[in-house]
Coordinates of C-alpha atoms in Angstrom, one line a residue:
M1 CA 113.3 78.7 125.4
S2 CA 115.0 75.4 124.7
T3 CA 112.7 72.4 124.5
G4 CA 115.4 70.0 125.6
P5 CA 119.1 69.2 125.4
M6 CA 120.9 70.1 122.2
S7 CA 122.4 66.9 120.7
T8 CA 122.2 67.6 117.0
V9 CA 122.9 70.4 114.6
R10 CA 119.1 70.6 114.1
D11 CA 118.6 71.2 117.8
A12 CA 121.2 73.9 117.9
T13 CA 119.6 75.5 114.8
F14 CA 116.2 75.6 116.5
E15 CA 117.8 77.4 119.4
V16 CA 119.2 80.0 117.0
L17 CA 115.8 80.5 115.5
R18 CA 114.3 81.0 119.0
R19 CA 117.0 83.3 120.2
T20 CA 116.8 85.5 117.1
G21 CA 113.0 85.6 116.9
M22 CA 112.8 83.8 113.6
T23 CA 110.2 81.3 114.8
T24 CA 107.9 81.4 111.7
I25 CA 109.1 79.3 108.7
F26 CA 107.6 79.8 105.3
S27 CA 108.2 76.8 103.0
N28 CA 107.3 74.4 100.2
P29 CA 109.4 71.5 101.3
G30 CA 111.0 68.6 99.5
S31 CA 112.8 65.5 100.5
T32 CA 116.0 67.4 101.3
E33 CA 114.2 69.4 104.0
V34 CA 112.3 66.5 105.7
P35 CA 115.2 65.8 108.2
L36 CA 114.8 69.4 109.5
L37 CA 111.1 69.6 109.6
A38 CA 109.8 66.1 110.6
G39 CA 108.7 66.4 114.3
M40 CA 109.4 70.2 114.4
P41 CA 108.9 71.6 117.9
D42 CA 105.5 73.2 118.6
D43 CA 106.9 76.6 119.5
L44 CA 108.0 77.0 115.9
E45 CA 105.4 77.8 113.3
F46 CA 105.4 76.3 109.8
I47 CA 103.5 78.0 107.0
L48 CA 103.0 76.1 103.8
A49 CA 102.9 77.8 100.4
L50 CA 102.2 75.9 97.2
H51 CA 104.9 77.5 95.1
E52 CA 108.4 78.8 96.0
G53 CA 107.6 82.2 94.6
S54 CA 104.8 82.4 97.2
V55 CA 107.1 81.2 99.9
V56 CA 109.6 84.0 99.4
G57 CA 106.8 86.5 98.6
M58 CA 105.0 85.8 101.9
A59 CA 108.3 85.9 103.8
T60 CA 109.0 89.2 102.1
G61 CA 105.7 90.7 103.2
W62 CA 106.2 89.4 106.7
A63 CA 109.7 90.9 106.9
I64 CA 108.5 94.3 105.5
A65 CA 105.8 94.4 108.1
H66 CA 108.0 93.6 111.0
G67 CA 111.3 95.2 109.8
E68 CA 112.9 91.9 111.0
P69 CA 114.0 88.9 109.1
A70 CA 111.7 86.1 108.1
V71 CA 112.7 82.5 107.2
A72 CA 112.1 81.0 103.8
L73 CA 113.0 77.3 103.4
L74 CA 113.4 76.1 99.8
H75 CA 114.0 72.7 98.2
T76 CA 117.4 72.4 96.4
T77 CA 117.6 73.4 92.7
A78 CA 113.9 73.4 91.8
G79 CA 112.9 75.4 94.9
L80 CA 115.7 78.0 94.6
G81 CA 115.3 78.2 90.9
N82 CA 111.5 78.8 91.1
A83 CA 112.1 81.5 93.8
V84 CA 114.9 83.5 92.1
S85 CA 112.5 86.2 90.8
A86 CA 111.0 86.6 94.3
I87 CA 114.5 86.7 95.8
A88 CA 115.3 89.5 93.4
T89 CA 112.2 91.4 94.5
A90 CA 113.1 90.9 98.2
R91 CA 116.5 92.5 97.4
A92 CA 115.0 95.4 95.6
N93 CA 112.3 95.8 98.3
R94 CA 114.9 96.0 101.1
A95 CA 113.3 93.0 102.8
P96 CA 115.5 91.0 105.2
V97 CA 114.8 87.4 104.5
V98 CA 116.9 84.4 105.6
V99 CA 116.7 81.8 102.8
V100 CA 117.7 78.3 103.8
V101 CA 118.1 75.9 100.8
G102 CA 118.2 72.2 101.2
Q103 CA 120.9 70.1 99.4
Q104 CA 121.6 66.4 98.9
D105 CA 123.5 64.4 101.5
R106 CA 127.0 65.9 101.9
R107 CA 128.6 62.4 102.0
H108 CA 128.0 61.7 98.3
L109 CA 127.7 65.2 96.8
A110 CA 130.9 64.6 94.8
L111 CA 129.0 62.0 92.8
E112 CA 126.2 64.4 91.9
P113 CA 123.3 62.1 93.1
F114 CA 119.7 62.7 92.2
L115 CA 118.5 66.1 93.5
A116 CA 122.0 67.4 94.0
G117 CA 122.0 71.1 93.2
R118 CA 124.6 73.4 91.9
L119 CA 123.2 76.0 94.2
H120 CA 126.0 78.5 94.9
G121 CA 125.4 81.3 92.4
L122 CA 122.0 80.0 91.1
A123 CA 120.3 83.1 92.5
G124 CA 123.0 85.3 91.0
D125 CA 124.0 88.4 92.9
Y126 CA 120.6 89.0 94.4
P127 CA 121.3 87.5 97.8
V128 CA 123.3 89.9 100.0
W129 CA 125.3 86.9 101.3
T130 CA 125.5 83.3 100.4
E131 CA 127.1 80.5 102.4
Q132 CA 127.4 76.7 102.4
P133 CA 129.1 75.9 105.7
V134 CA 132.2 73.8 105.5
R135 CA 131.1 71.5 108.4
A136 CA 127.7 70.5 109.6
Q137 CA 128.6 72.0 113.0
D138 CA 128.9 75.5 111.3
V139 CA 125.2 75.5 110.2
P140 CA 123.7 77.2 113.3
G141 CA 126.3 79.9 113.2
A142 CA 125.8 80.4 109.5
I143 CA 122.1 80.9 110.0
A144 CA 122.7 83.3 112.9
R145 CA 125.1 85.3 110.7
A146 CA 122.6 85.2 107.8
R147 CA 120.2 87.1 110.0
H148 CA 122.7 89.8 110.6
E149 CA 123.7 89.9 107.0
A150 CA 120.1 90.2 105.9
V151 CA 119.5 93.2 108.2
T152 CA 122.7 95.0 107.4
G153 CA 122.5 94.3 103.7
R154 CA 118.8 95.0 103.6
G155 CA 117.9 91.9 101.6
P156 CA 117.9 88.1 101.4
A157 CA 120.8 86.1 102.8
L158 CA 121.1 82.5 101.7
V159 CA 122.4 79.4 103.5
I160 CA 122.8 76.1 101.8
V161 CA 122.5 73.0 104.1
P162 CA 123.0 69.4 103.0
M163 CA 120.3 67.2 104.4
D164 CA 122.5 65.0 106.6
D165 CA 123.9 68.0 108.4
W166 CA 120.7 68.3 110.5
S167 CA 121.3 64.9 112.2
A168 CA 125.0 65.5 112.8
E169 CA 126.2 65.6 116.4
W170 CA 126.3 69.0 117.9
D171 CA 129.6 69.4 119.8
G172 CA 129.0 72.8 121.3
T173 CA 131.0 74.5 118.6
V174 CA 131.3 78.3 118.9
E175 CA 129.0 80.0 116.5
A176 CA 130.8 82.2 114.1
A177 CA 128.4 85.1 114.6
P178 CA 127.7 87.6 117.3
T179 CA 124.7 87.1 119.5
A180 CA 123.5 90.7 118.8
V181 CA 124.6 93.5 116.5
V182 CA 124.0 97.1 117.5
R183 CA 123.6 99.6 114.6
P184 CA 123.7 103.1 115.9
A185 CA 121.5 105.5 113.9
A186 CA 122.4 108.9 115.4
V187 CA 123.8 111.5 113.0
G188 CA 126.1 114.3 114.3
D189 CA 125.9 117.9 113.2
R190 CA 129.5 117.7 112.0
D191 CA 128.5 114.9 109.6
L192 CA 125.6 116.9 108.3
A193 CA 127.3 120.3 108.1
P194 CA 128.3 120.0 104.3
L195 CA 124.8 119.0 103.4
A196 CA 123.3 121.8 105.5
S197 CA 125.5 124.3 103.8
L198 CA 124.5 123.0 100.4
I199 CA 120.8 123.4 101.3
T200 CA 121.3 126.8 102.8
E201 CA 123.0 128.1 99.6
A202 CA 120.1 126.9 97.4
D203 CA 117.4 129.3 96.3
A204 CA 114.8 126.8 95.4
P205 CA 115.4 123.3 96.9
A206 CA 113.1 120.3 96.3
L207 CA 112.8 116.9 98.0
V208 CA 112.5 113.5 96.4
V209 CA 111.7 110.6 98.7
G210 CA 111.9 106.9 98.3
A211 CA 111.1 103.5 99.9
G212 CA 114.0 103.9 102.4
A213 CA 112.1 106.7 104.1
D214 CA 108.9 104.7 104.8
S215 CA 108.7 104.9 108.5
A216 CA 106.9 107.0 111.0
E217 CA 110.1 108.6 112.1
A218 CA 111.3 109.4 108.6
W219 CA 107.9 110.8 107.6
A220 CA 108.0 113.1 110.7
G221 CA 111.5 114.2 109.9
L222 CA 110.7 114.8 106.2
V223 CA 107.5 116.8 107.0
A224 CA 109.5 119.0 109.4
L225 CA 112.2 119.5 106.8
A226 CA 109.8 120.2 103.9
D227 CA 108.0 122.8 106.1
R228 CA 111.2 124.4 107.1
L229 CA 112.3 124.7 103.5
G230 CA 108.8 125.5 102.1
C231 CA 109.5 123.1 99.3
P232 CA 107.7 120.5 97.2
V233 CA 108.2 116.8 97.9
W234 CA 108.2 114.3 95.0
Q235 CA 108.0 110.5 95.2
E236 CA 110.6 108.5 93.3
S237 CA 109.2 106.7 90.2
F238 CA 108.4 103.0 90.6
G239 CA 109.0 103.2 94.3
A240 CA 108.2 100.1 96.4
R241 CA 106.9 102.1 99.3
A242 CA 105.8 105.7 100.1
G243 CA 108.5 108.0 101.6
F244 CA 106.1 110.8 102.6
P245 CA 102.4 111.3 103.4
Q246 CA 100.8 111.6 100.0
D247 CA 97.9 113.5 101.3
H248 CA 100.2 116.3 102.7
P249 CA 99.9 119.7 101.0
R250 CA 103.5 119.7 100.1
F251 CA 103.4 116.4 98.3
A252 CA 103.8 117.2 94.6
G253 CA 103.3 113.8 93.0
F254 CA 105.3 111.0 91.4
L255 CA 108.4 111.8 89.3
P256 CA 108.2 110.8 85.7
A257 CA 110.4 107.8 84.7
D258 CA 111.9 109.4 81.6
R259 CA 114.7 112.0 81.5
S260 CA 112.8 114.8 79.7
G261 CA 109.8 114.4 82.1
L262 CA 112.2 114.3 85.1
R263 CA 113.8 117.5 84.0
G264 CA 110.5 119.1 83.4
A265 CA 109.2 118.2 86.9
L266 CA 112.3 119.5 88.6
T267 CA 112.9 122.6 86.5
G268 CA 113.4 125.7 88.6
H269 CA 115.0 123.9 91.5
D270 CA 118.7 124.5 92.0
L271 CA 119.0 121.7 94.5
V272 CA 117.3 118.3 94.7
L273 CA 117.7 116.4 97.9
V274 CA 116.9 112.7 97.4
V275 CA 116.1 110.8 100.7
G276 CA 115.7 107.1 101.0
A277 CA 116.4 106.4 97.3
A278 CA 119.0 106.6 94.6
A279 CA 119.1 109.5 92.1
F280 CA 117.1 108.7 89.9
R281 CA 115.1 105.7 89.0
Q282 CA 114.2 105.6 85.3
Y283 CA 112.4 103.2 82.9
P284 CA 112.7 104.0 79.2
Y285 CA 116.1 105.0 78.0
E286 CA 116.3 108.6 76.8
S287 CA 119.5 110.6 76.1
G288 CA 120.2 113.8 77.8
P289 CA 121.0 114.9 81.3
L290 CA 118.9 113.8 84.3
V291 CA 118.4 117.4 85.5
E292 CA 118.8 120.9 84.0
T293 CA 122.2 122.6 84.1
G294 CA 122.6 124.4 87.4
T295 CA 120.6 121.8 89.4
R296 CA 122.7 120.0 92.0
I297 CA 121.8 116.7 93.5
A298 CA 122.4 115.4 97.0
V299 CA 121.4 112.1 98.5
V300 CA 120.7 110.8 102.0
S301 CA 120.3 107.0 102.3
D302 CA 121.3 104.2 104.6
D303 CA 121.8 101.9 101.6
P304 CA 125.4 102.0 100.4
A305 CA 124.5 100.8 96.9
E306 CA 122.0 103.6 96.4
V307 CA 124.5 106.2 97.6
H308 CA 127.4 104.9 95.5
R309 CA 125.4 104.8 92.2
S310 CA 123.9 108.3 92.5
P311 CA 125.3 111.1 90.3
A312 CA 125.3 113.5 93.2
V313 CA 127.6 116.3 94.3
L314 CA 127.2 115.1 97.9
A315 CA 125.9 111.9 99.4
V316 CA 125.4 111.1 103.1
L317 CA 125.3 107.5 104.2
A318 CA 123.0 107.7 107.2
D319 CA 119.6 106.8 108.6
P320 CA 117.1 109.0 106.7
A321 CA 114.9 109.6 109.8
A322 CA 117.7 110.8 112.0
A323 CA 119.3 112.9 109.3
C324 CA 116.1 114.7 108.3
A325 CA 115.1 115.4 111.8
R326 CA 118.4 116.9 112.6
L327 CA 118.6 118.9 109.4
A328 CA 115.2 120.4 110.1
D329 CA 116.6 121.8 113.4
M330 CA 119.9 122.9 111.9
L331 CA 118.6 124.8 108.9
P332 CA 117.4 128.4 109.0
E333 CA 113.7 128.9 108.5
R334 CA 112.7 130.2 105.1
P335 CA 109.9 132.7 104.3
A336 CA 106.5 131.0 104.2
A337 CA 105.7 129.5 100.9
P338 CA 102.3 128.4 99.5
Q339 CA 101.5 124.8 100.2
A340 CA 98.9 124.0 97.5
L341 CA 101.4 122.4 95.2
R342 CA 99.2 119.8 93.6
T343 CA 95.6 120.1 92.4
A344 CA 93.6 117.1 93.5
S345 CA 92.4 115.0 90.7
P346 CA 88.6 115.0 90.3
P347 CA 87.0 111.6 91.0
P348 CA 85.8 109.7 88.0
P349 CA 82.1 110.1 87.3
A350 CA 79.8 107.7 89.1
R351 CA 78.3 105.0 86.8
S352 CA 75.1 103.2 87.1
D353 CA 75.5 101.2 83.9
G354 CA 78.1 100.5 81.2
P355 CA 81.5 98.9 81.5
L356 CA 83.7 99.5 84.5
R357 CA 87.2 100.9 84.2
A358 CA 90.0 100.5 86.7
A359 CA 89.7 104.1 87.8
H360 CA 86.0 103.5 88.9
V361 CA 87.0 100.6 91.1
L362 CA 90.0 102.5 92.6
H363 CA 87.9 105.6 93.3
E364 CA 85.2 103.5 95.1
L365 CA 88.0 101.8 97.1
A366 CA 89.5 105.2 98.0
V367 CA 86.4 106.7 99.4
R368 CA 85.9 103.6 101.7
L369 CA 89.4 102.5 102.8
P370 CA 90.5 103.8 106.2
P371 CA 93.8 105.7 106.4
E372 CA 95.6 102.8 108.1
A373 CA 94.9 100.4 105.2
I374 CA 97.9 98.8 103.4
V375 CA 97.5 98.7 99.7
V376 CA 99.7 96.1 97.9
E377 CA 99.9 97.0 94.2
E378 CA 100.6 94.9 91.1
T379 CA 98.5 96.4 88.3
P380 CA 101.0 97.9 85.8
S381 CA 98.5 99.4 83.4
S382 CA 96.4 101.0 86.2
R383 CA 99.2 102.1 88.5
P384 CA 99.0 105.8 87.5
D385 CA 95.3 105.8 88.5
L386 CA 96.1 104.0 91.7
H387 CA 98.7 106.6 92.7
R388 CA 96.3 109.4 91.8
L389 CA 93.3 108.0 93.6
L390 CA 94.7 106.0 96.5
P391 CA 97.4 108.1 98.3
A392 CA 99.4 106.5 101.1
R393 CA 98.3 108.2 104.3
R394 CA 100.2 106.2 106.8
P395 CA 103.7 104.5 106.8
L396 CA 103.5 101.2 105.1
G397 CA 100.3 102.4 103.4
F398 CA 101.6 101.4 99.9
V399 CA 103.7 98.4 99.0
S400 CA 104.8 97.3 95.5
A401 CA 107.4 95.2 93.8
A402 CA 110.5 97.4 93.2
M403 CA 112.0 94.8 90.9
G404 CA 109.0 95.0 88.5
G405 CA 108.6 91.2 88.0
L406 CA 105.1 89.8 88.5
G407 CA 103.9 87.4 91.2
F408 CA 104.6 89.6 94.3
A409 CA 101.3 91.2 95.4
L410 CA 99.2 88.2 96.3
P411 CA 101.8 86.4 98.5
A412 CA 103.1 89.7 99.9
A413 CA 99.6 90.7 101.0
V414 CA 99.3 87.4 102.7
G415 CA 102.6 87.8 104.6
L416 CA 101.8 91.4 105.5
R417 CA 98.3 90.5 106.9
M418 CA 99.7 87.6 108.8
A419 CA 102.3 89.8 110.4
L420 CA 99.9 92.8 111.0
P421 CA 96.5 91.2 111.7
Y422 CA 95.2 94.5 113.0
R423 CA 95.7 96.5 109.8
P424 CA 93.4 96.2 106.7
V425 CA 95.4 94.7 103.8
V426 CA 94.1 95.1 100.2
G427 CA 96.0 93.6 97.2
V428 CA 95.1 95.5 94.0
V429 CA 96.2 93.2 91.2
G430 CA 95.7 92.8 87.5
D431 CA 94.5 89.4 86.4
G432 CA 97.7 88.8 84.4
S433 CA 99.7 89.6 87.5
A434 CA 97.5 87.5 89.8
I435 CA 98.1 84.3 87.8
Y436 CA 101.8 84.5 88.6
G437 CA 101.2 84.3 92.4
I438 CA 97.8 82.5 92.5
Q439 CA 99.0 79.7 94.8
A440 CA 99.2 82.1 97.7
L441 CA 95.4 82.1 97.9
W442 CA 95.6 78.6 99.3
S443 CA 97.8 79.7 102.1
A444 CA 95.5 82.7 102.8
A445 CA 92.5 80.4 103.1
H446 CA 94.2 77.6 105.0
Y447 CA 95.7 79.9 107.7
G448 CA 92.7 82.3 108.0
V449 CA 94.4 85.4 106.6
G450 CA 91.8 88.1 106.2
A451 CA 93.2 90.0 103.3
L452 CA 91.1 91.4 100.4
F453 CA 92.3 90.8 96.9
V454 CA 90.9 93.2 94.3
V455 CA 91.6 91.8 90.8
L456 CA 91.2 94.2 88.0
A457 CA 90.4 91.7 85.3
N458 CA 90.6 92.9 81.7
G459 CA 91.6 89.5 80.3
R460 CA 94.9 90.5 78.8
Y461 CA 98.3 92.0 79.4
A462 CA 97.0 95.5 78.9
V463 CA 100.3 97.2 79.6
M464 CA 102.1 95.1 77.1
D465 CA 99.4 95.8 74.5
R466 CA 99.8 99.6 75.0
L467 CA 103.6 99.3 74.9
A468 CA 103.4 97.4 71.6
E469 CA 101.1 100.0 70.1
K470 CA 103.4 102.8 71.3
N471 CA 106.4 101.0 69.7
G472 CA 104.6 101.2 66.4
A473 CA 105.8 97.8 65.2
G474 CA 102.4 96.5 64.4
K475 CA 99.9 94.3 66.3
A476 CA 101.2 92.4 69.2
P477 CA 101.4 88.6 68.6
W478 CA 100.1 87.5 72.0
P479 CA 96.3 86.8 72.4
A480 CA 94.0 87.9 75.2
F481 CA 93.0 85.3 77.8
T482 CA 89.4 86.4 78.5
E483 CA 88.4 82.7 79.2
V484 CA 90.5 82.7 82.4
S485 CA 88.4 83.1 85.5
L486 CA 90.3 84.3 88.6
S487 CA 87.3 83.8 90.8
A488 CA 87.1 80.1 89.8
M489 CA 90.8 79.7 90.3
A490 CA 90.5 81.3 93.8
R491 CA 87.6 79.0 94.8
S492 CA 89.7 76.0 93.6
F493 CA 92.3 77.0 96.2
G494 CA 89.7 77.3 98.9
C495 CA 89.6 81.1 98.8
P496 CA 86.1 82.7 98.7
A497 CA 85.6 84.8 95.6
I498 CA 82.9 87.0 94.0
R499 CA 82.7 88.0 90.3
L500 CA 81.6 91.6 89.7
D501 CA 80.8 93.2 86.4
S502 CA 78.4 96.1 87.3
H503 CA 78.8 99.4 89.2
G504 CA 75.9 98.6 91.4
D505 CA 77.3 95.2 92.4
L506 CA 80.7 96.8 93.0
L507 CA 79.3 99.4 95.4
A508 CA 77.1 96.9 97.3
T509 CA 80.0 94.5 97.8
L510 CA 82.5 97.2 98.9
D511 CA 80.0 98.7 101.3
E512 CA 79.6 95.2 102.9
V513 CA 83.2 94.1 102.8
V514 CA 85.4 97.1 103.5
P515 CA 84.1 97.8 107.0
T516 CA 85.1 94.2 108.0
L517 CA 88.7 94.4 106.8
A518 CA 90.3 95.0 110.2
S519 CA 88.6 92.0 111.8
R520 CA 88.4 89.5 108.9
T521 CA 89.8 86.0 109.4
E522 CA 88.9 84.8 105.9
P523 CA 90.4 86.0 102.7
L524 CA 88.1 87.3 99.8
L525 CA 88.9 87.8 96.2
L526 CA 86.9 90.2 94.1
D527 CA 87.2 89.3 90.4
I528 CA 86.1 92.6 88.8
A529 CA 85.6 92.8 85.0
V530 CA 87.1 96.1 83.7
M531 CA 87.7 97.5 80.3
P532 CA 91.4 97.9 79.3
D533 CA 92.8 101.3 80.1
A534 CA 93.1 103.6 77.1
E535 CA 96.7 104.4 77.7
F536 CA 99.8 103.6 79.8
R537 CA 101.7 106.4 81.4
P538 CA 105.0 105.1 83.0

């Protein structure tokens, strides 16, 4: 609802934010943003973060939680430059974020005054859309369009606004953007007929799922399809979200990220249907084919880029939930197949003394966390153990940085918990990773965000150490950083923290804290001393 007459571009922009539901603004502002923010109306909420990576990371978590765009407001070159990695992560994580970037006064930009930024292109190709309006009066329409572009393009859309534009007179200019965009998701039988025929012809199909299938509707459709086909379901490697219930009997595990491992996992299947992901995500380069000769690949995704880069015999650009639900009804039922496709990993032995390892911590979390908990992961050396011990049991149960850059988990966990205060949120982070996004703890403490941050502190970049050893080029030149205290850093930002280094203290603390996660209004960081993992398995 309008708070008064619209006399300036700023007023008209506030109306756009209200109309589109983008009433929470994440920011670390500078002088070029003050004309927008000073005296901001009370019905808009401002959330301060102490670093631009945290700004975009929190907005990304918020957008993932709601499935609707969040607003990140950045300060000219320094702000946008600091946030580029987070913007890249938002793009890879399919998070619709509207990024508004301040710019120097339009009237003397030609002279490149202090704080003038060469902003167009600074974030590279990671924004799905970038615009600096030609006139001040085009700013409200550009922000409205950015919202549509962020949703359609499944990523960050960027608008550059010179600081004097906000006070420019609003002349009632027609916004160059529709008020609403309808995106039909239905999939007709005729559209799916070629894919249904391909599946029917296969003797031994398999499913591979990705982050684009992380919704209650997609999970239901995929469970019905997997049961109809009697086939295993694999999760894409390095996926940002879970595309299938990982405690389901047909869940077969995570695909290896190398070609020989991928071929081994999918051997015996003459058709692999990839849903909500591209075919296939890899990490180390390895020569050879992705799949064995005779194995055909099909893809269903609503992301055109995923569809277009997949080496598939057939790709369907469609909503995964609608496509899978309809396929499950269209396909003939196959003979019953055994469902025990993966043997559950035994829990690590309980320890009463001796050093902790990451697997011990993750096991104790697993036996206590409720199914609806959201686990935000950024612990590269321990990720295989996390996948093994902490399966995603509900949609949005697992969130990670699809881009692979560090600094995502802490701010994303804050944004997720702010958006979904009724769901327990646990960030499981290595200490090396946590340092990249540590400023987000201040926002968590200041705004009463009851997330739990579990830091697996081994005092080093353990994954890099293992990779250096695997490379066989001699000892890595970087030192450990065992003198860094994450609990002390957390407390300096106002976030309560506990240092744990024994199994008994870990159990007692988790027993006390985990039952409170759904109702907490205060963050807590557990700084847990762990031994480096013996190996890294990508």
